[in-house]
Rosetta silent file (secondary structure, phi, psi, omega in degrees, C-alpha in Angstrom):
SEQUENCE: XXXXXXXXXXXXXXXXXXXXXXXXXXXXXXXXXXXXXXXXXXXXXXXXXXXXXXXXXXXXXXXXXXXXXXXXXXXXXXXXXXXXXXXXXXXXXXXXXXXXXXXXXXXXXXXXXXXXXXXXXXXXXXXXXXXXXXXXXXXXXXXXXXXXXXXXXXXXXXX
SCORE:     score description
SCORE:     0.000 S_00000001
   1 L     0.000  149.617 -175.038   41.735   87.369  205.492 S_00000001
   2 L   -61.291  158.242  148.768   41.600   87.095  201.620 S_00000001
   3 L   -95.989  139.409  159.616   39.227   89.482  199.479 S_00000001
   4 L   -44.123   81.082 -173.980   36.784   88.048  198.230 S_00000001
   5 L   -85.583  125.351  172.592   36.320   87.450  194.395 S_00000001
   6 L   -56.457  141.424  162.332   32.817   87.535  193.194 S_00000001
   7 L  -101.568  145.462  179.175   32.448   84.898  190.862 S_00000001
   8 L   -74.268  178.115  163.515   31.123   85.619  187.306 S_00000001
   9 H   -44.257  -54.006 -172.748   28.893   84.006  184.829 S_00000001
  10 H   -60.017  -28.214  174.546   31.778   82.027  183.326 S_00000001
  11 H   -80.829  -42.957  173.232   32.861   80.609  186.891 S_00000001
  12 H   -37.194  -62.635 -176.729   29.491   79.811  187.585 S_00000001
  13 H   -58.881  -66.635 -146.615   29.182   77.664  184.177 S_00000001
  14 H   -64.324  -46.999  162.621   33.035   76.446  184.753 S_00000001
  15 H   -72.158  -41.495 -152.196   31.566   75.028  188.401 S_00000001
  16 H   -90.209  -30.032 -179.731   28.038   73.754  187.066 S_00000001
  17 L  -128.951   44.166  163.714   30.140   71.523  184.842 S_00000001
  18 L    92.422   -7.243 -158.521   32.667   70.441  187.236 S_00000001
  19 L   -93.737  121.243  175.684   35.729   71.957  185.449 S_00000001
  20 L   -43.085  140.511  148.966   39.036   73.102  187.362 S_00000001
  21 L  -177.567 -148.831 -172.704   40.115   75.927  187.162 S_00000001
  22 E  -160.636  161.126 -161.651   41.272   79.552  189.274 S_00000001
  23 E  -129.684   95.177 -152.004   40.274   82.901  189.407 S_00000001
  24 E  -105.465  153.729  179.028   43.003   85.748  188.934 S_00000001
  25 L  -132.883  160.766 -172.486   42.182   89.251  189.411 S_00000001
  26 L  -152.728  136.158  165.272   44.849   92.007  188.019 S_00000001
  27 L   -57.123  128.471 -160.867   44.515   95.726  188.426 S_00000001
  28 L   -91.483  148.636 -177.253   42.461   97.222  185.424 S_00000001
  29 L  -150.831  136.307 -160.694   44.380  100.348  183.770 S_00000001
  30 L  -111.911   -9.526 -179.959   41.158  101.553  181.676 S_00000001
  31 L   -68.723  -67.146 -150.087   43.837  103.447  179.183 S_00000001
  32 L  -112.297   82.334  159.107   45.595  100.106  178.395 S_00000001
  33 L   -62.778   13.333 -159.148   43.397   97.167  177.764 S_00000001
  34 L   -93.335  144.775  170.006   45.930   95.311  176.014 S_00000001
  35 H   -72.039  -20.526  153.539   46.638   91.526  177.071 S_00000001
  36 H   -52.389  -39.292  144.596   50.304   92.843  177.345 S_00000001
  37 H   -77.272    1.447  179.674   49.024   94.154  180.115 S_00000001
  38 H   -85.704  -36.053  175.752   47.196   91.925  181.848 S_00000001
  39 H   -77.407   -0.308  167.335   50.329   89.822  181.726 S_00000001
  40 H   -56.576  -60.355  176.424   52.331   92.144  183.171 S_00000001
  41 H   -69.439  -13.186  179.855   50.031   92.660  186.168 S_00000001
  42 L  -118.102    2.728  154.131   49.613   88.703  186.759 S_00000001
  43 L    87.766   41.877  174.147   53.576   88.252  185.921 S_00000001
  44 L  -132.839  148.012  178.478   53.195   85.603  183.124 S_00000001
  45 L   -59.708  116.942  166.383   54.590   85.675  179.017 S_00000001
  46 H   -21.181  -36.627  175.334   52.179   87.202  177.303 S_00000001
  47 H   -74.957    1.032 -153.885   51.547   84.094  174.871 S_00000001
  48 H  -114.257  -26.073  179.296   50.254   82.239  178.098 S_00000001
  49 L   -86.986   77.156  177.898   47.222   85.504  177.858 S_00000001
  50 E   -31.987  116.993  138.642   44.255   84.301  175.496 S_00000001
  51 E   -95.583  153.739  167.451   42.265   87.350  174.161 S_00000001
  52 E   -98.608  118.377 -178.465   38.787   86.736  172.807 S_00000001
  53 E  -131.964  152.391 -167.848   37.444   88.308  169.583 S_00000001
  54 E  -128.644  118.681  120.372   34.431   88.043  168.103 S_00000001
  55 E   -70.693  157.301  159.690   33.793   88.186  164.451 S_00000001
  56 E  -138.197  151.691 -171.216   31.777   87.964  161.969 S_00000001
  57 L   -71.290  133.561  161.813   31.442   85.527  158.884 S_00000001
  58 L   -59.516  -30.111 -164.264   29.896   86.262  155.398 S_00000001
  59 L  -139.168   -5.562  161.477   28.421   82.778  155.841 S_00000001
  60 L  -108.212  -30.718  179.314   28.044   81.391  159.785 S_00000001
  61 L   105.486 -131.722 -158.786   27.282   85.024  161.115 S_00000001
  62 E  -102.586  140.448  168.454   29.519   85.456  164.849 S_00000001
  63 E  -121.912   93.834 -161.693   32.665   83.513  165.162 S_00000001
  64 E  -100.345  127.112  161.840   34.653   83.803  168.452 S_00000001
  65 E  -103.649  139.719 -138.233   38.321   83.377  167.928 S_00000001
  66 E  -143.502   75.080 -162.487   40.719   83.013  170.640 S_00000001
  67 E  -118.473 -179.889 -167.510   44.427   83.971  170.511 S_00000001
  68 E   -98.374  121.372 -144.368   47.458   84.325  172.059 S_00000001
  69 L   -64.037   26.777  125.585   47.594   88.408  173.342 S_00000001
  70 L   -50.068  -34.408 -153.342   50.645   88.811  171.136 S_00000001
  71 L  -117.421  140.238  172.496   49.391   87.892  168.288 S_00000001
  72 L   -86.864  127.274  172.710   47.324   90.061  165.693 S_00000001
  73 L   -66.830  134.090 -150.532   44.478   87.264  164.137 S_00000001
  74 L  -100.039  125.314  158.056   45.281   86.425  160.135 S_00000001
  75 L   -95.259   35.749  155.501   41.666   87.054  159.090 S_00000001
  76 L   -83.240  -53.014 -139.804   42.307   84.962  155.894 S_00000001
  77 H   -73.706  -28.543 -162.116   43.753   82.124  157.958 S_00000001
  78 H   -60.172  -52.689 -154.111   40.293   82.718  160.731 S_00000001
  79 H   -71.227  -18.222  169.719   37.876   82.813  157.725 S_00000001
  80 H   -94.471   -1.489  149.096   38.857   79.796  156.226 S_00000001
  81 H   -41.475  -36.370 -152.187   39.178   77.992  159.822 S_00000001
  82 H  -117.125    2.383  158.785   35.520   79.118  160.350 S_00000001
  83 H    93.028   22.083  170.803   33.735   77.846  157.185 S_00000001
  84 L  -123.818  134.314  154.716   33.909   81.719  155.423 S_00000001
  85 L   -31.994  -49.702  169.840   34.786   82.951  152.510 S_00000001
  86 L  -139.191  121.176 -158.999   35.798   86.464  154.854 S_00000001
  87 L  -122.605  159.052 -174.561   35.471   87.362  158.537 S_00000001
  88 L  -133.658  176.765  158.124   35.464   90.947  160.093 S_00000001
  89 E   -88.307 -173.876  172.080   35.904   91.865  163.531 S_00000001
  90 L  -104.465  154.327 -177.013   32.590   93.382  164.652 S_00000001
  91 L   -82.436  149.839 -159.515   32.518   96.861  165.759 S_00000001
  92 L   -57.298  -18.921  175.828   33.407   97.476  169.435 S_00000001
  93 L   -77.261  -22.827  170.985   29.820   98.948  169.815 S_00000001
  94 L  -106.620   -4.232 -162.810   28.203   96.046  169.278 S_00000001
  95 L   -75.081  -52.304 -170.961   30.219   93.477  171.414 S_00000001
  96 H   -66.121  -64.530  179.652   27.783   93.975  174.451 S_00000001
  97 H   -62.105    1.498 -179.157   24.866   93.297  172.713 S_00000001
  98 H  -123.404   -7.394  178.100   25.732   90.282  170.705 S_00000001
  99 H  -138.877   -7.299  148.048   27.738   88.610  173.543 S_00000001
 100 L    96.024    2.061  179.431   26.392   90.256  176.638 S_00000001
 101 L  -126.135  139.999  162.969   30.806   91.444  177.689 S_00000001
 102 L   -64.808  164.362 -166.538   32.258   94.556  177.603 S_00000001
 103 L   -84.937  128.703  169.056   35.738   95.367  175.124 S_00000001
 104 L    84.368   10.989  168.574   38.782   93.813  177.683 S_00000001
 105 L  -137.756   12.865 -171.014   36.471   91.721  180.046 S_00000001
 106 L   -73.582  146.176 -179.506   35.018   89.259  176.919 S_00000001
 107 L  -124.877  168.877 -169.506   35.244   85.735  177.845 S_00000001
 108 L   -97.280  -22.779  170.074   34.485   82.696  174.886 S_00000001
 109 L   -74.121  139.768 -175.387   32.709   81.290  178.016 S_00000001
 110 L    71.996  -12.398  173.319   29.077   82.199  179.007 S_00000001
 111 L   -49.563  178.872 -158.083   27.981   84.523  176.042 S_00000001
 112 L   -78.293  -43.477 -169.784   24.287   84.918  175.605 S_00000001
 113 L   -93.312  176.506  151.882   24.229   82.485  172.564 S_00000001
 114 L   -93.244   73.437 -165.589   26.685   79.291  171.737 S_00000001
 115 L   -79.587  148.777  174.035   28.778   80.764  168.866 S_00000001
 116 L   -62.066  101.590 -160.229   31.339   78.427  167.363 S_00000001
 117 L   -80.203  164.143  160.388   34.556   79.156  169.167 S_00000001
 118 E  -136.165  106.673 -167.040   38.082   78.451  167.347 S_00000001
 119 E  -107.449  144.185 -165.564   40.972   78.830  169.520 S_00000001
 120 E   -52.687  137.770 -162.811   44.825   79.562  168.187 S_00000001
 121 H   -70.957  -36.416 -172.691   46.572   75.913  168.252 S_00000001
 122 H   -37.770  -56.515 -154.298   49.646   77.633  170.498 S_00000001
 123 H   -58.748  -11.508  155.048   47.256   77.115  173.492 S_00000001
 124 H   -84.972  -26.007  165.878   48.711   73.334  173.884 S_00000001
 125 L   -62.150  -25.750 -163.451   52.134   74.237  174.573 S_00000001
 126 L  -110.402  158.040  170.258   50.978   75.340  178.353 S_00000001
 127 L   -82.465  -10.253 -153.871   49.704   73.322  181.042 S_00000001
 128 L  -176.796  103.242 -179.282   47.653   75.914  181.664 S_00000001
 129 E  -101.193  176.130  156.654   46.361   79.639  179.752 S_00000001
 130 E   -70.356   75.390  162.192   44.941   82.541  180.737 S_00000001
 131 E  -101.518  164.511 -177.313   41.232   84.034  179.526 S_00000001
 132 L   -61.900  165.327  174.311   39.058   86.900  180.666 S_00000001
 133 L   -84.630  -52.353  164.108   36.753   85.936  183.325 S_00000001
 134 L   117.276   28.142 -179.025   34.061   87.866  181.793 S_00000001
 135 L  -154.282  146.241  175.546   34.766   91.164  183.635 S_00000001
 136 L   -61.241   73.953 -167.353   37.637   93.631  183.252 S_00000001
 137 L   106.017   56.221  161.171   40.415   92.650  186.056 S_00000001
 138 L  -152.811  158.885  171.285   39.613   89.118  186.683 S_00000001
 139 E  -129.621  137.530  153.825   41.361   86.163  184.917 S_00000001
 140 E   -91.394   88.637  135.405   40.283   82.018  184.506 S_00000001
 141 E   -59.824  115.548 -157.744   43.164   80.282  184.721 S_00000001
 142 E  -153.024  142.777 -165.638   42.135   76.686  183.084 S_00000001
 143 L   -70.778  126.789  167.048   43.970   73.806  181.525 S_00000001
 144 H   -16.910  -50.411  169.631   43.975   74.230  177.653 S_00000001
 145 H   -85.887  -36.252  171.114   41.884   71.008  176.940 S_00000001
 146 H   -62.851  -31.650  162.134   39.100   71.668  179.657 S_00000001
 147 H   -50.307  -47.662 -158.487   38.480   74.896  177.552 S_00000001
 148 H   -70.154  -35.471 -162.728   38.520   73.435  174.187 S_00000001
 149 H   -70.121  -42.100  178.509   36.261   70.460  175.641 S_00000001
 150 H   -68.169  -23.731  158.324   33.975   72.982  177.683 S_00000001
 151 H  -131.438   31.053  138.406   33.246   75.164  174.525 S_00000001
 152 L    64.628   36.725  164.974   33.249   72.373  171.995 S_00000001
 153 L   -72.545   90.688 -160.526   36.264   74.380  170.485 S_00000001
 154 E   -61.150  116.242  166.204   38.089   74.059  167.300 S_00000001
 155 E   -94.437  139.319 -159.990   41.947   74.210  167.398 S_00000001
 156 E  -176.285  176.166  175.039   43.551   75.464  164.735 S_00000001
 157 L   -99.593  120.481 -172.535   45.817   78.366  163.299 S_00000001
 158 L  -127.293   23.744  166.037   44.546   81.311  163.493 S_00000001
 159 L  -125.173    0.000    0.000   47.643   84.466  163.457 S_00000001
Protein backbone atom coordinates (compact mmCIF):
# COMPACT_ATOMS: atom_id res chain seq x y z
CA UNK A 1 0.00 0.00 0.00
CA UNK A 2 1.17 3.62 -0.80
CA UNK A 3 2.16 6.14 2.12
CA UNK A 4 0.12 8.43 2.56
CA UNK A 5 0.85 12.19 1.77
CA UNK A 6 -0.81 14.63 4.01
CA UNK A 7 -2.00 17.28 1.99
CA UNK A 8 -0.99 20.92 2.76
CA UNK A 9 -2.56 24.28 2.71
CA UNK A 10 -1.60 24.81 -0.94
CA UNK A 11 -3.24 21.35 -2.04
CA UNK A 12 -6.13 22.14 -0.16
CA UNK A 13 -6.55 25.67 -2.08
CA UNK A 14 -5.23 23.83 -5.48
CA UNK A 15 -8.48 21.28 -4.81
CA UNK A 16 -11.04 24.04 -3.53
CA UNK A 17 -10.47 25.58 -6.95
CA UNK A 18 -10.55 22.57 -9.01
CA UNK A 19 -6.95 22.79 -10.36
CA UNK A 20 -4.83 19.61 -11.48
CA UNK A 21 -2.13 18.96 -10.26
CA UNK A 22 0.32 16.07 -8.12
CA UNK A 23 1.98 15.86 -5.05
CA UNK A 24 5.81 14.82 -5.00
CA UNK A 25 7.56 14.20 -1.88
CA UNK A 26 11.64 14.04 -2.02
CA UNK A 27 13.86 13.26 0.90
CA UNK A 28 14.75 16.58 2.83
CA UNK A 29 18.72 16.89 3.42
CA UNK A 30 18.35 19.87 6.10
CA UNK A 31 22.24 20.83 5.15
CA UNK A 32 21.30 21.35 1.44
CA UNK A 33 18.14 23.20 0.76
CA UNK A 34 19.06 24.07 -2.60
CA UNK A 35 16.48 23.38 -5.56
CA UNK A 36 19.55 21.52 -7.10
CA UNK A 37 18.64 19.31 -4.80
CA UNK A 38 15.32 18.76 -4.80
CA UNK A 39 15.83 17.96 -8.45
CA UNK A 40 18.14 15.53 -7.93
CA UNK A 41 15.97 13.62 -5.45
CA UNK A 42 12.74 13.81 -7.84
CA UNK A 43 15.18 13.11 -11.03
CA UNK A 44 14.15 16.18 -13.14
CA UNK A 45 16.59 19.37 -14.79
CA UNK A 46 16.80 21.65 -12.37
CA UNK A 47 15.16 24.55 -14.57
CA UNK A 48 11.87 22.38 -14.40
CA UNK A 49 12.36 23.31 -10.07
CA UNK A 50 10.58 26.78 -9.30
CA UNK A 51 11.96 28.33 -6.03
CA UNK A 52 9.90 31.00 -4.32
CA UNK A 53 11.36 34.23 -2.88
CA UNK A 54 9.87 36.78 -1.26
CA UNK A 55 10.94 40.33 -1.38
CA UNK A 56 10.46 43.40 -0.61
CA UNK A 57 9.71 46.69 -2.65
CA UNK A 58 10.56 50.36 -1.70
CA UNK A 59 7.07 51.03 -3.07
CA UNK A 60 4.41 47.78 -3.07
CA UNK A 61 5.97 46.35 0.25
CA UNK A 62 6.26 42.02 -0.31
CA UNK A 63 6.73 40.79 -3.78
CA UNK A 64 6.93 36.98 -4.34
CA UNK A 65 9.09 36.10 -7.25
CA UNK A 66 9.31 32.76 -8.67
CA UNK A 67 12.31 31.30 -10.56
CA UNK A 68 13.84 28.66 -12.11
CA UNK A 69 16.28 26.86 -9.09
CA UNK A 70 19.27 27.62 -11.30
CA UNK A 71 18.91 30.84 -11.60
CA UNK A 72 20.11 33.69 -9.12
CA UNK A 73 16.99 36.61 -9.42
CA UNK A 74 18.39 40.06 -11.28
CA UNK A 75 16.99 42.33 -8.55
CA UNK A 76 17.12 45.29 -11.04
CA UNK A 77 15.28 43.26 -13.66
CA UNK A 78 12.53 41.99 -10.37
CA UNK A 79 12.22 45.65 -9.19
CA UNK A 80 11.29 47.06 -12.26
CA UNK A 81 8.89 43.93 -13.10
CA UNK A 82 7.23 44.70 -9.70
CA UNK A 83 6.42 48.46 -9.95
CA UNK A 84 9.87 49.44 -7.65
CA UNK A 85 12.35 51.57 -7.91
CA UNK A 86 14.54 48.54 -5.71
CA UNK A 87 13.60 45.18 -4.18
CA UNK A 88 15.50 43.26 -1.37
CA UNK A 89 15.13 39.82 -0.41
CA UNK A 90 13.73 39.87 3.14
CA UNK A 91 15.69 38.39 5.84
CA UNK A 92 15.30 34.61 6.33
CA UNK A 93 13.97 35.44 9.90
CA UNK A 94 11.16 36.97 8.86
CA UNK A 95 9.82 34.62 6.05
CA UNK A 96 7.53 32.72 8.62
CA UNK A 97 5.91 35.53 9.83
CA UNK A 98 5.10 37.46 6.75
CA UNK A 99 4.12 34.34 4.71
CA UNK A 100 3.28 31.80 7.35
CA UNK A 101 6.44 28.97 5.35
CA UNK A 102 9.52 28.03 6.53
CA UNK A 103 13.15 28.83 4.27
CA UNK A 104 13.00 25.54 1.55
CA UNK A 105 9.24 24.58 2.09
CA UNK A 106 7.80 28.35 0.78
CA UNK A 107 5.15 27.93 -1.69
CA UNK A 108 3.67 31.35 -3.85
CA UNK A 109 0.43 29.39 -3.05
CA UNK A 110 -1.54 29.77 0.26
CA UNK A 111 0.50 32.56 2.11
CA UNK A 112 -1.34 34.33 4.84
CA UNK A 113 -1.93 37.47 2.62
CA UNK A 114 -2.33 37.73 -1.47
CA UNK A 115 1.05 39.32 -2.38
CA UNK A 116 1.56 40.03 -6.06
CA UNK A 117 3.38 37.04 -7.42
CA UNK A 118 5.74 37.43 -10.67
CA UNK A 119 6.98 34.28 -11.99
CA UNK A 120 10.35 33.89 -14.36
CA UNK A 121 8.87 33.68 -18.12
CA UNK A 122 11.12 30.20 -18.61
CA UNK A 123 8.18 28.47 -16.79
CA UNK A 124 6.30 28.10 -20.38
CA UNK A 125 8.78 26.01 -21.97
CA UNK A 126 7.43 22.86 -19.72
CA UNK A 127 4.25 21.20 -19.78
CA UNK A 128 4.55 21.05 -16.44
CA UNK A 129 7.05 22.76 -13.27
CA UNK A 130 7.83 21.99 -10.07
CA UNK A 131 7.03 24.32 -6.69
CA UNK A 132 7.26 23.71 -2.98
CA UNK A 133 4.18 22.32 -1.59
CA UNK A 134 4.43 24.48 1.34
CA UNK A 135 6.47 22.06 3.51
CA UNK A 136 10.09 20.94 3.21
CA UNK A 137 10.08 17.45 1.12
CA UNK A 138 6.90 17.70 -0.71
CA UNK A 139 6.58 19.05 -4.31
CA UNK A 140 3.19 20.44 -6.56
CA UNK A 141 3.68 19.38 -9.73
CA UNK A 142 1.16 21.79 -11.85
CA UNK A 143 0.87 22.91 -15.42
CA UNK A 144 2.61 26.37 -15.82
CA UNK A 145 -0.65 28.29 -16.79
CA UNK A 146 -2.92 26.80 -13.93
CA UNK A 147 -0.28 28.50 -11.60
CA UNK A 148 -0.02 31.76 -13.27
CA UNK A 149 -4.02 31.73 -13.55
CA UNK A 150 -4.43 30.40 -9.84
CA UNK A 151 -2.19 33.24 -8.37
CA UNK A 152 -3.19 35.95 -10.80
CA UNK A 153 0.63 35.86 -11.72
CA UNK A 154 2.71 38.10 -13.78
CA UNK A 155 5.16 36.50 -16.30
CA UNK A 156 8.01 38.12 -17.00
CA UNK A 157 11.95 38.13 -16.76
CA UNK A 158 13.14 38.03 -13.78
CA UNK A 159 17.25 36.40 -13.69
Amino acid sequence: MKNRINKTNAARLLDRAQIAYSLIPYEVDEENLAATHVAEQLGEPVERVFKTLVLRGDKTGIVVCVIPGDREIDLKKAAKATGNKHVEMIHVRELQGVTGYIRGGCSPIGMKKDFPVFIHDSCRQYDSIYISAGIRGLQIEIAPEALIRFTHATVTDLV
